[in-house]
Amino acid sequence: MKRICKYCGESISESEAFCPNCGAKNAGESGGPKKYRKPQTIEELKAFCADKGMPLEKMRFFIGENYRGARAFGIYQDTDGEFVVYKNKSDGSRAVRYKGPDEAYAVNEIYEKLRSEDSARRQAPVSRSAPIQKKSGHSILLKFFMMLCAAQIVVIFAVILLSGSKKPHRGYYAYNDHDYYYYSGDWYYYDDDILGWRYAYDVDPYLEENHPDYFLDDDYDAGYGVSNFEDSEYWYGSDYGSDTDDYDWGSSSDYDSWDSFDTDWDSDW
């Protein structure tokens, strides 16, 4: 059966995965993921997010704004003309992802982080955390408990910083009879039930601390018994330089229930 390519108008076979004329993905009659033009400027990114109905403030993304509050991703053009991509951590400190003259590169960095955050929430059956409900008559106890937890977190991160341990290297890891992949500041695990990769919300701290002992390689090897991570929906590092993206924005994301506390605000990115 023949159908019309939605991108160039040529007639193509239903069985062909890509249009032989323009190379676009054959979305089919069901209207699969649309190939959007990736934003190249801050203004284009603003318009893109508005078109997708993204509540950016709730999602903690500040496009074109040098936001100074805690827990925020953002991009803006500095007074010296350079573009800055940043992340404000939960303690208010800032990690600069990029600062330079290449606007398209800077926009791609924040765009891919936005996509990564959206994609991670698609895999989560429930939020990792929920707002604390205050109960009448227990406010003092609740505050004490929160302070105790905060103190424990500070101690944990202090130990990590003092240990001087380096971040994991991008690539494949084998630990405790499970396969992992570390990529762009996040861990992913191979799910044998679906024969595919999933976002790893909880990773054994022992793996985090001793990751060099379980590192396999940067490159894929069929002998690992897993699929190539670069074929998964999470791989986006090679997209820079391409002006299109077939990520299916908004089709399964529930922005109303977006919980910004799901983000790892204490990492650099």
CSV table of C-alpha atoms in Angstrom, one decimal:
chain,number,residue,atom,x,y,z
A,1,MET,CA,0.0,0.0,0.0
A,2,LYS,CA,1.2,3.5,-0.9
A,3,ARG,CA,0.9,6.7,1.2
A,4,ILE,CA,2.1,10.3,0.9
A,5,CYS,CA,5.2,11.4,2.8
A,6,LYS,CA,4.1,14.2,5.1
A,7,TYR,CA,7.4,16.0,4.7
A,8,CYS,CA,8.1,16.1,1.0
A,9,GLY,CA,4.8,14.9,-0.6
A,10,GLU,CA,6.3,11.9,-2.4
A,11,SER,CA,4.5,8.6,-2.7
A,12,ILE,CA,6.1,5.9,-0.5
A,13,SER,CA,5.4,2.3,0.4
A,14,GLU,CA,3.8,1.6,3.7
A,15,SER,CA,6.5,-1.0,4.5
A,16,GLU,CA,9.3,1.5,4.1
A,17,ALA,CA,10.6,2.9,7.4
A,18,PHE,CA,12.0,6.1,5.8
A,19,CYS,CA,11.1,8.1,2.8
A,20,PRO,CA,13.6,7.3,0.0
A,21,ASN,CA,13.2,10.8,-1.3
A,22,CYS,CA,13.8,13.0,1.7
A,23,GLY,CA,14.8,10.5,4.4
A,24,ALA,CA,12.1,11.4,6.8
A,25,LYS,CA,10.6,8.8,9.1
A,26,ASN,CA,7.5,7.1,7.8
A,27,ALA,CA,4.9,8.2,10.4
A,28,GLY,CA,2.1,6.2,8.9
A,29,GLU,CA,-1.6,6.9,8.8
A,30,SER,CA,-1.8,6.9,12.6
A,31,GLY,CA,0.3,10.0,12.6
A,32,GLY,CA,3.3,8.8,14.6
A,33,PRO,CA,5.9,11.2,16.1
A,34,LYS,CA,6.0,14.5,14.1
A,35,LYS,CA,9.4,15.7,13.0
A,36,TYR,CA,9.7,19.1,14.5
A,37,ARG,CA,12.3,21.7,13.6
A,38,LYS,CA,14.6,22.0,16.6
A,39,PRO,CA,14.9,25.6,18.0
A,40,GLN,CA,18.1,27.4,17.1
A,41,THR,CA,17.6,30.6,19.1
A,42,ILE,CA,16.3,31.6,22.5
A,43,GLU,CA,13.3,33.2,20.9
A,44,GLU,CA,12.6,30.1,18.8
A,45,LEU,CA,12.8,28.0,22.0
A,46,LYS,CA,10.3,30.2,23.8
A,47,ALA,CA,7.9,29.9,20.9
A,48,PHE,CA,8.4,26.1,20.8
A,49,CYS,CA,7.6,25.7,24.5
A,50,ALA,CA,4.6,28.0,24.2
A,51,ASP,CA,3.3,25.9,21.2
A,52,LYS,CA,3.6,22.7,23.3
A,53,GLY,CA,1.8,24.3,26.2
A,54,MET,CA,4.7,23.8,28.6
A,55,PRO,CA,4.3,25.5,32.0
A,56,LEU,CA,8.0,26.4,32.2
A,57,GLU,CA,8.0,28.1,35.6
A,58,LYS,CA,6.4,25.0,37.1
A,59,MET,CA,8.9,22.8,35.2
A,60,ARG,CA,11.7,25.0,36.6
A,61,PHE,CA,13.0,26.0,33.2
A,62,PHE,CA,13.7,29.7,32.7
A,63,ILE,CA,14.2,30.5,29.0
A,64,GLY,CA,15.9,33.9,28.3
A,65,GLU,CA,16.1,34.7,32.0
A,66,ASN,CA,19.0,34.8,34.5
A,67,TYR,CA,16.9,33.3,37.3
A,68,ARG,CA,18.7,33.4,40.7
A,69,GLY,CA,16.4,31.2,42.7
A,70,ALA,CA,17.1,27.6,43.7
A,71,ARG,CA,16.1,24.6,41.6
A,72,ALA,CA,16.2,25.9,38.1
A,73,PHE,CA,17.5,25.3,34.6
A,74,GLY,CA,17.9,28.3,32.4
A,75,ILE,CA,19.5,30.0,29.4
A,76,TYR,CA,20.1,33.7,28.8
A,77,GLN,CA,22.4,36.1,26.9
A,78,ASP,CA,24.8,37.9,29.1
A,79,THR,CA,25.8,41.5,28.9
A,80,ASP,CA,29.0,40.5,27.1
A,81,GLY,CA,27.0,38.9,24.4
A,82,GLU,CA,27.8,35.3,25.3
A,83,PHE,CA,25.1,32.7,25.9
A,84,VAL,CA,24.9,31.0,29.3
A,85,VAL,CA,23.3,27.7,30.1
A,86,TYR,CA,23.0,27.0,33.8
A,87,LYS,CA,21.5,24.9,36.6
A,88,ASN,CA,20.8,26.3,40.0
A,89,LYS,CA,21.0,23.6,42.6
A,90,SER,CA,18.8,23.0,45.6
A,91,ASP,CA,21.2,25.0,47.8
A,92,GLY,CA,21.1,28.0,45.5
A,93,SER,CA,24.6,27.4,44.0
A,94,ARG,CA,25.0,27.6,40.3
A,95,ALA,CA,26.7,25.2,37.8
A,96,VAL,CA,27.3,26.6,34.4
A,97,ARG,CA,26.8,24.1,31.6
A,98,TYR,CA,28.0,26.4,28.8
A,99,LYS,CA,29.1,30.0,28.3
A,100,GLY,CA,30.1,31.1,24.9
A,101,PRO,CA,29.1,32.7,21.6
A,102,ASP,CA,27.3,29.8,20.0
A,103,GLU,CA,23.6,30.4,20.5
A,104,ALA,CA,22.5,27.3,18.6
A,105,TYR,CA,24.7,25.1,20.7
A,106,ALA,CA,23.6,26.7,23.9
A,107,VAL,CA,19.9,26.4,23.0
A,108,ASN,CA,20.5,22.7,22.1
A,109,GLU,CA,21.9,22.0,25.5
A,110,ILE,CA,18.9,23.4,27.4
A,111,TYR,CA,16.5,21.9,24.8
A,112,GLU,CA,18.0,18.4,25.3
A,113,LYS,CA,17.8,18.8,29.1
A,114,LEU,CA,14.2,19.8,28.8
A,115,ARG,CA,13.6,16.7,26.7
A,116,SER,CA,15.5,14.5,29.1
A,117,GLU,CA,13.4,15.7,32.0
A,118,ASP,CA,10.2,15.1,30.1
A,119,SER,CA,11.3,11.6,29.0
A,120,ALA,CA,12.3,10.6,32.5
A,121,ARG,CA,8.8,11.3,33.8
A,122,ARG,CA,7.3,9.1,31.1
A,123,GLN,CA,9.0,6.1,32.7
A,124,ALA,CA,8.1,6.9,36.3
A,125,PRO,CA,4.9,5.1,37.5
A,126,VAL,CA,4.7,7.6,40.4
A,127,SER,CA,6.5,10.7,41.5
A,128,ARG,CA,9.6,10.1,43.6
A,129,SER,CA,8.5,12.6,46.1
A,130,ALA,CA,5.3,14.4,47.1
A,131,PRO,CA,4.6,17.6,48.9
A,132,ILE,CA,4.7,17.2,52.7
A,133,GLN,CA,1.2,17.6,54.1
A,134,LYS,CA,1.1,19.6,57.4
A,135,LYS,CA,-0.9,18.1,60.1
A,136,SER,CA,-2.5,20.0,62.9
A,137,GLY,CA,-0.8,19.7,66.2
A,138,HIS,CA,2.4,18.1,64.7
A,139,SER,CA,4.1,21.1,63.2
A,140,ILE,CA,7.0,21.2,65.7
A,141,LEU,CA,7.7,17.4,65.3
A,142,LEU,CA,7.5,17.8,61.6
A,143,LYS,CA,9.9,20.6,61.5
A,144,PHE,CA,12.3,18.7,63.7
A,145,PHE,CA,12.1,15.7,61.4
A,146,MET,CA,12.7,17.8,58.4
A,147,MET,CA,15.8,19.4,60.0
A,148,LEU,CA,17.1,16.0,60.9
A,149,CYS,CA,16.7,14.8,57.3
A,150,ALA,CA,18.3,17.9,56.0
A,151,ALA,CA,21.3,17.5,58.3
A,152,GLN,CA,21.7,13.9,57.2
A,153,ILE,CA,21.7,15.0,53.5
A,154,VAL,CA,24.3,17.6,54.2
A,155,VAL,CA,26.5,15.1,55.9
A,156,ILE,CA,26.2,12.6,53.0
A,157,PHE,CA,27.1,15.2,50.4
A,158,ALA,CA,30.0,16.4,52.5
A,159,VAL,CA,31.4,12.9,52.6
A,160,ILE,CA,31.0,12.6,48.9
A,161,LEU,CA,32.7,15.9,48.2
A,162,LEU,CA,35.6,15.1,50.6
A,163,SER,CA,36.1,11.7,49.1
A,164,GLY,CA,37.0,13.4,45.8
A,165,SER,CA,35.4,10.6,43.8
A,166,LYS,CA,35.0,11.4,40.2
A,167,LYS,CA,31.8,11.2,38.2
A,168,PRO,CA,31.2,8.0,36.3
A,169,HIS,CA,32.4,7.8,32.7
A,170,ARG,CA,29.8,7.5,30.0
A,171,GLY,CA,29.3,3.9,28.9
A,172,TYR,CA,28.2,0.4,29.9
A,173,TYR,CA,28.4,-1.0,33.4
A,174,ALA,CA,27.7,-4.5,34.9
A,175,TYR,CA,26.8,-4.6,38.6
A,176,ASN,CA,25.0,-7.1,40.8
A,177,ASP,CA,23.7,-9.1,37.8
A,178,HIS,CA,22.2,-6.0,36.2
A,179,ASP,CA,23.3,-3.9,33.3
A,180,TYR,CA,23.6,-0.1,33.5
A,181,TYR,CA,24.5,2.8,31.2
A,182,TYR,CA,25.7,6.2,32.5
A,183,TYR,CA,24.9,9.1,30.3
A,184,SER,CA,24.8,12.9,30.7
A,185,GLY,CA,24.7,12.8,34.5
A,186,ASP,CA,22.0,10.0,34.7
A,187,TRP,CA,21.9,6.3,35.2
A,188,TYR,CA,19.8,3.9,33.1
A,189,TYR,CA,19.2,0.2,33.5
A,190,TYR,CA,18.4,-2.6,31.1
A,191,ASP,CA,14.9,-4.1,31.7
A,192,ASP,CA,14.9,-7.7,30.6
A,193,ASP,CA,11.1,-7.8,30.7
A,194,ILE,CA,10.7,-5.2,27.9
A,195,LEU,CA,14.2,-5.8,26.4
A,196,GLY,CA,15.0,-2.2,26.6
A,197,TRP,CA,16.5,0.6,28.6
A,198,ARG,CA,14.7,2.5,31.4
A,199,TYR,CA,15.6,5.5,33.5
A,200,ALA,CA,17.1,4.5,36.9
A,201,TYR,CA,15.7,6.6,39.7
A,202,ASP,CA,17.4,4.6,42.5
A,203,VAL,CA,20.9,3.4,42.0
A,204,ASP,CA,22.9,1.5,44.7
A,205,PRO,CA,25.3,4.0,46.3
A,206,TYR,CA,27.9,1.3,46.2
A,207,LEU,CA,27.8,1.4,42.4
A,208,GLU,CA,28.0,5.2,42.5
A,209,GLU,CA,31.1,5.1,44.8
A,210,ASN,CA,32.9,2.2,43.1
A,211,HIS,CA,31.8,2.7,39.5
A,212,PRO,CA,35.3,2.2,38.0
A,213,ASP,CA,35.2,-1.4,39.2
A,214,TYR,CA,32.1,-2.2,37.1
A,215,PHE,CA,32.8,-0.2,34.0
A,216,LEU,CA,32.8,-2.3,30.8
A,217,ASP,CA,33.4,0.1,27.8
A,218,ASP,CA,32.2,3.2,26.0
A,219,ASP,CA,31.3,1.2,22.9
A,220,TYR,CA,28.5,-1.3,22.5
A,221,ASP,CA,29.3,-5.0,22.3
A,222,ALA,CA,26.6,-7.6,21.4
A,223,GLY,CA,28.2,-9.8,24.0
A,224,TYR,CA,26.8,-7.7,26.8
A,225,GLY,CA,23.4,-9.3,26.2
A,226,VAL,CA,21.6,-5.9,26.0
A,227,SER,CA,20.5,-3.6,23.2
A,228,ASN,CA,22.6,-0.7,22.1
A,229,PHE,CA,21.9,2.3,24.3
A,230,GLU,CA,22.4,4.6,21.3
A,231,ASP,CA,19.3,3.0,19.8
A,232,SER,CA,17.1,3.9,22.8
A,233,GLU,CA,14.9,6.9,23.2
A,234,TYR,CA,17.3,8.3,25.8
A,235,TRP,CA,20.2,8.8,23.4
A,236,TYR,CA,20.1,12.4,22.2
A,237,GLY,CA,23.8,13.5,22.2
A,238,SER,CA,24.2,12.9,18.5
A,239,ASP,CA,21.3,15.2,17.6
A,240,TYR,CA,23.2,18.4,17.7
A,241,GLY,CA,23.9,19.5,14.1
A,242,SER,CA,20.5,18.2,12.9
A,243,ASP,CA,17.7,20.7,12.7
A,244,THR,CA,14.9,18.2,13.2
A,245,ASP,CA,13.7,16.0,16.1
A,246,ASP,CA,11.1,13.3,16.1
A,247,TYR,CA,10.6,13.2,19.9
A,248,ASP,CA,6.9,13.0,20.5
A,249,TRP,CA,6.5,16.0,22.8
A,250,GLY,CA,3.5,16.1,25.0
A,251,SER,CA,1.7,13.0,23.9
A,252,SER,CA,2.1,11.2,27.2
A,253,SER,CA,3.4,13.9,29.5
A,254,ASP,CA,1.0,15.1,32.2
A,255,TYR,CA,2.2,18.6,32.9
A,256,ASP,CA,-0.5,19.1,35.5
A,257,SER,CA,1.2,16.6,37.8
A,258,TRP,CA,4.8,17.7,37.0
A,259,ASP,CA,6.8,17.6,40.3
A,260,SER,CA,10.0,19.6,40.2
A,261,PHE,CA,11.3,17.7,43.2
A,262,ASP,CA,11.7,14.7,40.9
A,263,THR,CA,14.8,16.3,39.5
A,264,ASP,CA,18.3,15.6,40.9
A,265,TRP,CA,19.0,19.1,41.9
A,266,ASP,CA,22.3,18.4,43.6
A,267,SER,CA,24.2,17.2,40.5
A,268,ASP,CA,26.0,19.6,38.2
A,269,TRP,CA,23.6,18.8,35.4
